[in-house]
Coordinates of C-alpha atoms in Angstrom, one line a residue:
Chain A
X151 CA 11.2 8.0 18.9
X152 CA 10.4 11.7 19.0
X153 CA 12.4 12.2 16.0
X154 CA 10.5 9.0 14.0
X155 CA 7.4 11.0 15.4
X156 CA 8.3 14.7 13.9
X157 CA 9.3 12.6 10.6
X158 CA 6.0 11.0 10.5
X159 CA 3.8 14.4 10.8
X160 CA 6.2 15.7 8.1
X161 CA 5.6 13.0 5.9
X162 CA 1.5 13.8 6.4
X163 CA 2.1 17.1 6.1
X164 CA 3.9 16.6 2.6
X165 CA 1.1 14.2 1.6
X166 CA -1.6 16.6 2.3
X167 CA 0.2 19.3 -0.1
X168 CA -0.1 17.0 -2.7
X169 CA -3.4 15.8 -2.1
X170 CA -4.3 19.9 -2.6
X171 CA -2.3 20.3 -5.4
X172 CA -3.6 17.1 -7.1
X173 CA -7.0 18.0 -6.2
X174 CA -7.1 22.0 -7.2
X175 CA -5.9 21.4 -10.3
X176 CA -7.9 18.4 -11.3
X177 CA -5.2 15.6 -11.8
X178 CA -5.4 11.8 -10.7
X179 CA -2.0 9.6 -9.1
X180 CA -1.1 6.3 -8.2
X181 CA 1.8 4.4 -6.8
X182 CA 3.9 1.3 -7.7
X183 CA 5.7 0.3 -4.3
X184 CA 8.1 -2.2 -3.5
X185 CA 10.0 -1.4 -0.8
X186 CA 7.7 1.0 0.5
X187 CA 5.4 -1.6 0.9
X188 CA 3.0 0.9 0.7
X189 CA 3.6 3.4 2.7
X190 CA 3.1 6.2 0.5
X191 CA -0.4 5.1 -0.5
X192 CA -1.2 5.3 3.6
X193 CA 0.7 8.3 3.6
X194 CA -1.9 10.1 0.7
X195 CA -4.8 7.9 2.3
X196 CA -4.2 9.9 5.7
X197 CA -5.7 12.9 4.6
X198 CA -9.5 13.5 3.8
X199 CA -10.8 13.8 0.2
X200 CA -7.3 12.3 -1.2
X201 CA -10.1 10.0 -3.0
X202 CA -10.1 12.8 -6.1
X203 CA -6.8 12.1 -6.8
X204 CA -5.2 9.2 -5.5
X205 CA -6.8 6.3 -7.4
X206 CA -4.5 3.3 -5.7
X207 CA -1.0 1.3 -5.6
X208 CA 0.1 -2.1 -6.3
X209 CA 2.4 -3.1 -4.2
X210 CA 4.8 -5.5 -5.9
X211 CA 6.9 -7.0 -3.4
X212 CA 7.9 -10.2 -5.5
X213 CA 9.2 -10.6 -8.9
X214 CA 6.2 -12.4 -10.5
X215 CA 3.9 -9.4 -9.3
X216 CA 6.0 -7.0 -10.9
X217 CA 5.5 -9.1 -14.1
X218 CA 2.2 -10.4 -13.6
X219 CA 0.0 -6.7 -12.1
X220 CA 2.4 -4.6 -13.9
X221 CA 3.7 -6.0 -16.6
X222 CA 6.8 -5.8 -15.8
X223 CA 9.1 -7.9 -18.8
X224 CA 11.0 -10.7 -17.2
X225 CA 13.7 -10.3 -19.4
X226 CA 14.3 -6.9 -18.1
X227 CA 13.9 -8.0 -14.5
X228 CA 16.3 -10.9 -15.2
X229 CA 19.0 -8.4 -17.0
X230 CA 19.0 -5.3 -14.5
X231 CA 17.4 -7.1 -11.3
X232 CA 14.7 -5.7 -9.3
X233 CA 16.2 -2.5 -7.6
X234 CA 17.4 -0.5 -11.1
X235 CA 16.6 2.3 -13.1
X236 CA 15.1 0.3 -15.8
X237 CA 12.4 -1.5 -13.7
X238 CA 11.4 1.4 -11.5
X239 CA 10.6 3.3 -15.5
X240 CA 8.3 -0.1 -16.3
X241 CA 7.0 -0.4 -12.7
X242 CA 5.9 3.3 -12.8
X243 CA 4.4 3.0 -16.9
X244 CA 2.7 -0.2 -15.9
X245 CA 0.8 1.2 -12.6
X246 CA 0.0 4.2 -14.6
X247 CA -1.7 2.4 -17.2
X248 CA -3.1 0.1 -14.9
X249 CA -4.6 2.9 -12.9
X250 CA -5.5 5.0 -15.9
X251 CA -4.0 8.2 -14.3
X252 CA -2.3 11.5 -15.0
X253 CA 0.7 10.1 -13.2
X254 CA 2.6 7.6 -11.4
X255 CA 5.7 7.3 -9.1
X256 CA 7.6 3.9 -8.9
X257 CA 9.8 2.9 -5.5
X258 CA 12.0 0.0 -5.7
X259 CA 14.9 -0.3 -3.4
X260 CA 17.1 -2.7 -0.7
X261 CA 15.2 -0.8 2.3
X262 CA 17.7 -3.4 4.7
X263 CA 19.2 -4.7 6.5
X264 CA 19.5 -8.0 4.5
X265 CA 19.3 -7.9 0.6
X266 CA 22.8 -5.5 0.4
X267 CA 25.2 -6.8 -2.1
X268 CA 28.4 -4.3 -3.3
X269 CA 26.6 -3.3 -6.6
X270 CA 23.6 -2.6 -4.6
X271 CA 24.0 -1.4 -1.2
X272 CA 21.4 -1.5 1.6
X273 CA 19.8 1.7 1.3
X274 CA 19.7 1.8 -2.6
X275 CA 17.0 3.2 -4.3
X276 CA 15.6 3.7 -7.8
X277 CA 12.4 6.1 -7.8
X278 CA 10.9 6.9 -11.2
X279 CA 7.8 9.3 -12.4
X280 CA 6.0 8.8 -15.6
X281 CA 3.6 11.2 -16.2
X282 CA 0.5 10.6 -19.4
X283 CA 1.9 14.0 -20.5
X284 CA 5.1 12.9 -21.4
X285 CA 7.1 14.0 -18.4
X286 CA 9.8 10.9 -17.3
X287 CA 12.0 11.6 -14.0
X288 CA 14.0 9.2 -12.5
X289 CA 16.4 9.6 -9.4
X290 CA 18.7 6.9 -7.7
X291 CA 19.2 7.5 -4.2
X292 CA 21.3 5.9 -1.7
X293 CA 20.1 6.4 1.9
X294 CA 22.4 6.3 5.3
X295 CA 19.7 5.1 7.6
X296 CA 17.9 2.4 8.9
X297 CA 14.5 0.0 7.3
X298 CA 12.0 2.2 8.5
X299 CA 14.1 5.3 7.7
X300 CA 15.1 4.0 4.3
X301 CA 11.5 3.5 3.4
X302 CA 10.7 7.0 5.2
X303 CA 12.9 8.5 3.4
X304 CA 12.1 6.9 0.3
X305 CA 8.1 8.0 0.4
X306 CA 9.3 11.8 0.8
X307 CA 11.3 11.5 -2.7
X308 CA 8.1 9.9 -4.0
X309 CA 5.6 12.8 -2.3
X310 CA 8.0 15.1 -3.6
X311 CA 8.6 14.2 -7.3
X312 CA 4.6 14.1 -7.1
X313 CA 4.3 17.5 -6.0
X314 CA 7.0 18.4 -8.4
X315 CA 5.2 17.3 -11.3
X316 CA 1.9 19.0 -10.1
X317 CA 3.5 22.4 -9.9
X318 CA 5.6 22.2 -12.6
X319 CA 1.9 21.7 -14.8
X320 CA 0.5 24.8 -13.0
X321 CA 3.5 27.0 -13.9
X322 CA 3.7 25.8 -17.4
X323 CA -0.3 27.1 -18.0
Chain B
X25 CA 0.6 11.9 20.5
X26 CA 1.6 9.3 22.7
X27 CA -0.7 6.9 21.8
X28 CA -0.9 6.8 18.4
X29 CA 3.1 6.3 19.0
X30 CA 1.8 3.2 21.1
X31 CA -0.8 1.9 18.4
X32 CA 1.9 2.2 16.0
X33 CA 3.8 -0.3 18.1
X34 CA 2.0 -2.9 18.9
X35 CA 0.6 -2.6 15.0
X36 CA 4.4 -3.3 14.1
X37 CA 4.5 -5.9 16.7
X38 CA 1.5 -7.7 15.4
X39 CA 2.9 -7.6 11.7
X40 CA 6.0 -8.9 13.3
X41 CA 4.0 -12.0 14.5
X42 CA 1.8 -12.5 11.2
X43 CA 5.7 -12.2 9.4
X44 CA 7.0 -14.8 11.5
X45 CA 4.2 -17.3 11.7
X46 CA 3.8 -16.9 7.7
X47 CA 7.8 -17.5 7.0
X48 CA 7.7 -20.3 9.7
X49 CA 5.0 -22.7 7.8
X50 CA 6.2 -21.2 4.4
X51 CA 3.0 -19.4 3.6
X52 CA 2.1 -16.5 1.3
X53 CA -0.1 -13.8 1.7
X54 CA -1.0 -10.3 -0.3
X55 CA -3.7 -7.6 0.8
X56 CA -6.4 -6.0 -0.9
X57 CA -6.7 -2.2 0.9
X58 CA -9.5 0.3 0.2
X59 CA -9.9 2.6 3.3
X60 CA -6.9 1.6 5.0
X61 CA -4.7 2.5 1.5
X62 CA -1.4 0.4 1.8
X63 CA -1.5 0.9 5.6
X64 CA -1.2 -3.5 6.1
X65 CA 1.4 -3.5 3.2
X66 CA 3.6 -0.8 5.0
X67 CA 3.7 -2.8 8.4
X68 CA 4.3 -6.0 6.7
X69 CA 6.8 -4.6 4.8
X70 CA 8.3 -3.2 8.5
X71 CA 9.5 -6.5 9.5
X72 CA 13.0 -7.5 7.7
X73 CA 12.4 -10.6 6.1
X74 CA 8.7 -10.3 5.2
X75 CA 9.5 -10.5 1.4
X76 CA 9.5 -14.5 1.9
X77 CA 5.8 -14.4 2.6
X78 CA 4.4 -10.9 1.7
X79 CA 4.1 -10.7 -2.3
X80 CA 2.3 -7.2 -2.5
X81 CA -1.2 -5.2 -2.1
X82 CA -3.7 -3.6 -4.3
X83 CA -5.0 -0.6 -3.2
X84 CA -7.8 -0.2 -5.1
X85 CA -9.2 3.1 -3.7
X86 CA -11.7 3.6 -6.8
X87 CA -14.5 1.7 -8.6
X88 CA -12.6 1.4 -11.4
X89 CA -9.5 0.2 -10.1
X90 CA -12.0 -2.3 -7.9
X91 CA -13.2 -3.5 -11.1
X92 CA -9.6 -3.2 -13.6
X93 CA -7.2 -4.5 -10.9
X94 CA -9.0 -6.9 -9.0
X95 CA -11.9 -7.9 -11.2
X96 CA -14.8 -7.2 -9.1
X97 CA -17.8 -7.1 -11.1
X98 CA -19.3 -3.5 -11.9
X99 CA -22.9 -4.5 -11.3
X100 CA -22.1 -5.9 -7.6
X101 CA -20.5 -2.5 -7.0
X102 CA -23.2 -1.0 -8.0
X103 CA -26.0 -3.1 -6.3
X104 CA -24.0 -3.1 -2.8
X105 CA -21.6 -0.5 -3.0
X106 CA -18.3 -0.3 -2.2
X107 CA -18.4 -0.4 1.5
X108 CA -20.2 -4.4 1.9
X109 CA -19.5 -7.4 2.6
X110 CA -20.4 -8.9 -0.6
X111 CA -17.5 -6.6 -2.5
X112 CA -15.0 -7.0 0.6
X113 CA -15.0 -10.9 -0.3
X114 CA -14.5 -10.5 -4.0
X115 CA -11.6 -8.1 -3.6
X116 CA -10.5 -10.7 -1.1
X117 CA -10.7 -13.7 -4.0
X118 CA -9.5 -11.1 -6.5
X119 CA -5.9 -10.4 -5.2
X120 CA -5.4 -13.7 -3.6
X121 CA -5.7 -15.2 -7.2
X122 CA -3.8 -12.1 -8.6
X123 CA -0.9 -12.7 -6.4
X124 CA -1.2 -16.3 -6.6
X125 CA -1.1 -16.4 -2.4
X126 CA -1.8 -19.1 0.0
X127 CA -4.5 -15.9 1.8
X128 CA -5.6 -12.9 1.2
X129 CA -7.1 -9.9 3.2
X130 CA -9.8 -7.2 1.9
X131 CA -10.4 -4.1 3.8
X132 CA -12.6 -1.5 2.6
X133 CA -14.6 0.9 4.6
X134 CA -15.5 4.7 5.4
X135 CA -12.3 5.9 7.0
X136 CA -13.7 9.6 7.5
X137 CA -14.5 12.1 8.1
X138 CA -16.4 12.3 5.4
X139 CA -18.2 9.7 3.2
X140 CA -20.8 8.7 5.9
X141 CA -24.8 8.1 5.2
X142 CA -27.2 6.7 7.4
X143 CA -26.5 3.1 6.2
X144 CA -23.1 3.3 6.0
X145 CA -21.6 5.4 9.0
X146 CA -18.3 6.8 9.4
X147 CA -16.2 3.9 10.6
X148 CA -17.8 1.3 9.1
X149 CA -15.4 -1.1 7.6
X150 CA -15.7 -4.5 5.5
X151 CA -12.9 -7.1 6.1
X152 CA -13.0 -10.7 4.1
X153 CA -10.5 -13.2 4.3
X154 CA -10.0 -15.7 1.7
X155 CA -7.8 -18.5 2.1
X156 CA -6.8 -21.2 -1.2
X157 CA -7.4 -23.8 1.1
X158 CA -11.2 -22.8 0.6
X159 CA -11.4 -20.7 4.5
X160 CA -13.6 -17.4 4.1
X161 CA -14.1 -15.1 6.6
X162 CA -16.0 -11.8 6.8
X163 CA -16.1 -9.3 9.3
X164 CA -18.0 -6.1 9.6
X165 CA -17.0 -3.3 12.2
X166 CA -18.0 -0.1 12.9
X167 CA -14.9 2.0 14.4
X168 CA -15.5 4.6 17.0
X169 CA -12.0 6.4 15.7
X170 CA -11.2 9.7 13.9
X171 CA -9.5 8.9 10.0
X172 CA -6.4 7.9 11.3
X173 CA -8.0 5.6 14.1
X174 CA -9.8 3.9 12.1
X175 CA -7.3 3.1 9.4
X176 CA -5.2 1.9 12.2
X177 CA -8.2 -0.6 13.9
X178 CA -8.9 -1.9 10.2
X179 CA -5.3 -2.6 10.1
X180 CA -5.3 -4.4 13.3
X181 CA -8.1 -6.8 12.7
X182 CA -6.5 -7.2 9.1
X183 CA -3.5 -8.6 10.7
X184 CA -5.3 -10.4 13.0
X185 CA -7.2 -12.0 11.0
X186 CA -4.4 -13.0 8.7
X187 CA -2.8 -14.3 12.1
X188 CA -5.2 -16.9 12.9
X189 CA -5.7 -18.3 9.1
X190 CA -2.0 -19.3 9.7
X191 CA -2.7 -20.5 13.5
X192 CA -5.4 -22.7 12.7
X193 CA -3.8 -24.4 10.0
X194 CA -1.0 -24.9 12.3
X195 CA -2.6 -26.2 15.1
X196 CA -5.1 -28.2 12.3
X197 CA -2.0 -30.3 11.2

């Protein structure tokens, strides 16, 4: 419990350095969530004045949202399934256009502990950042731990490719 | 420390409950989040299983995603603001018809610390249920919290309410 405690105030704490960063520097963000359910958008929404820069999520637990609020192609669901590389690209360029932002990170996943199947493992998770610059970063991830500690886990890749993104803008000026 | 760890809880508990009652009489929900920003979503999406009856959130934390996303009309959010009763209900209607769900939630409010005016105080939060069996039901609060407490109370009565949609049409049958 302690330890689900110190991970929570370092997950605020992560959130908060990209609500700065987002906000010094002028740029807006969003979130496309499926297995996080939307815990990254609370995680942002924690911290005062993250208005500037976090404009919103859709969480897209189901296939037909993902097709329906992002636009999400149905084909491509039906070829590479929900939790893939592919999706998590048109989750993230759908809630970026939707949101009309600089950037967006997608989360799609099996957080557990049902769902597993051998190709895709409890714990499996495609992130992906499209960015209106031009900037595409995708990572697949495959976490040891638990449902809450699989989505944990997951939000801190998604805080952090945000943050990456940010800086890596500030050091290119 | 130790009672946030305590809210957080008996939040999880009470999603557990709404998860479980939903799944049980087959029923679909989705959430529309302001203030509380994917907070609802996140402890839905705690319980294993919830994908059955959770299909997803909007978290529409600016005018123009209110308006793009969930189709609530500019001129109401500019006659009432963001933070009433009147916009809470058509961010309800919105989402539920965007996620094609049996109910849907709204929550949108001044979380803190800053954002209050004499009208619209720090804590003061819209909720709106709207069921497709033709229930609506608003509530208006005023939270007594810091940011984080008040997020958490929103989410509470959020889940709460979704809770007794789902008990009254049990107990109506």
């Amino acid at each position: 419990m302690e330890h689900s405690e110190d991970r929570a105030e370092e997950l605020v704490a992560l959130a908060a350095r990209v609500v700065a960063a987002y906000g010094a520097q002028g740029l807006t963000c969003a979130t496309a969530e499926s297995c996080t359910g939307g815990l990254v958008g609370h995680l942002l929404t924690e911290i005062p004045g993250s208005s500037a820069s976090f404009m919103g999520a859709a969480v897209t637990y189901s296939y037909e949202a993902k097709e329906k609020v992002l636009g999400v192609d149905a084909g491509l669901l039906e070829a590479k399934g929900a939790v893939s590389a592919e999706v998590a690209a048109a989750m993230a360029a759908g809630v970026r256009e939707l949101y009309e932002v600089d950037v967006a990170v997608a989360i799609t996943g099996v957080a557990g502990p049902g769902g597993g199947t051998p190709d895709k493992p409890v714990g499996l998770v495609h992130l992906h950042l499209s960015g209106a610059d031009g900037c595409e970063e995708g990572r697949r991830k495959v976490w040891p731990s638990d449902r809450r500690g699989n989505k944990e886990l997951s939000a801190r890749e998604a805080l952090a490719m945000l943050a990456g993104w940010a800086a890596s803008r500030r050091d290119a000026k």
